[in-house]
Amino acid sequence: MKSIKILMAITLLLSPFLSQAEIKNVTTVNVKISGSCNICEEGIEAAAFQKNISQANWDDKTQIASVSYDSKRTSLDAILKKVALAGFDNESYLAPDDAYAKLAGCCRYKRTDKDASVVQKPAHGHQHGTDMTGNSKAETESSDPLKPLLDAYYSIKDALVNSDGNAAAASAAHLVKAIKAVQMTALGNEQHMVWMKVMKDLDFDADHISETKDVGHQRDHFSSLSENMYKLIKAGKPSQAVYYQHCPMAKEGIGANWLSQVAAIKNPYYGAQMLNCGKTTEMIK
């Protein structure tokens, strides 16, 4: 029993170092981030986290976060901007007022730093090349930073309409890459908050679709993938109309939804068997 306790203690002590080992070119910096409780800790650390790229460990007593990141793939400035968009003032940025207002009551820390810049949505068309966060010129100038996700999602949908498991798997692999490439600093405040809630589920479903050629299994994951994509797209303003469509027969009569770039019904849950089964329930634009 004593040896087990010792082993657990060692594991706890080593856990920060083990997680850092997944980040290459590691730079670690201690920064002040305003907050007040363990709920703040969850929000701050979630905003700073990007798999294999960045993470933070925030102490609610000192309000100091130890931020570790891959210096070749992102920057401390980009991470602190994400944290501010989540509602937390820090050494570099003040959170937008609406982001702060959305925090839980227990997270309403006293705001005193007036020297930092308020984070705003980036202006379109004023950046060139690729910055430290990986934004290309095309991504920065686009009015819809989630368009690569939608395009990959539509490709999965079209493949399932054709009952083509190979094409669906290939398109899902593109979606996995698109999810990892999303830069939260380019998202609006509301969409940013939704993104933090759904990104892991999106990645989970897309990854499962990419790993199988079984159309039935792919359709099961496509259902939950579609629900989270809807939440994400609904929270922003897509550059083109998105049609939210419903099949009442899917999932053994429970029904399931999907997003489409066209108004015409082409059912991804049954394909040619019931190609036109369903209806448009909402247009997002």
JSON list of C-alpha atoms in Angstrom, two decimals, residues 28 50 52 73 81 105 243 267 276:
[
{"chain": "A", "resi": 28, "resn": "THR", "atom": "CA", "xyz": [7.61, 28.31, -20.46]},
{"chain": "A", "resi": 50, "resn": "GLN", "atom": "CA", "xyz": [-4.01, 23.54, -28.00]},
{"chain": "A", "resi": 52, "resn": "ASN", "atom": "CA", "xyz": [0.81, 19.52, -28.72]},
{"chain": "A", "resi": 73, "resn": "ARG", "atom": "CA", "xyz": [4.03, 27.20, -33.88]},
{"chain": "A", "resi": 81, "resn": "LYS", "atom": "CA", "xyz": [-5.27, 36.91, -26.72]},
{"chain": "A", "resi": 105, "resn": "GLY", "atom": "CA", "xyz": [-20.76, 35.22, -11.02]},
{"chain": "A", "resi": 243, "resn": "TYR", "atom": "CA", "xyz": [-29.23, 24.93, -44.57]},
{"chain": "A", "resi": 267, "resn": "ASN", "atom": "CA", "xyz": [-30.19, 12.58, -47.40]},
{"chain": "A", "resi": 276, "resn": "ASN", "atom": "CA", "xyz": [-35.16, 13.10, -50.81]}
]
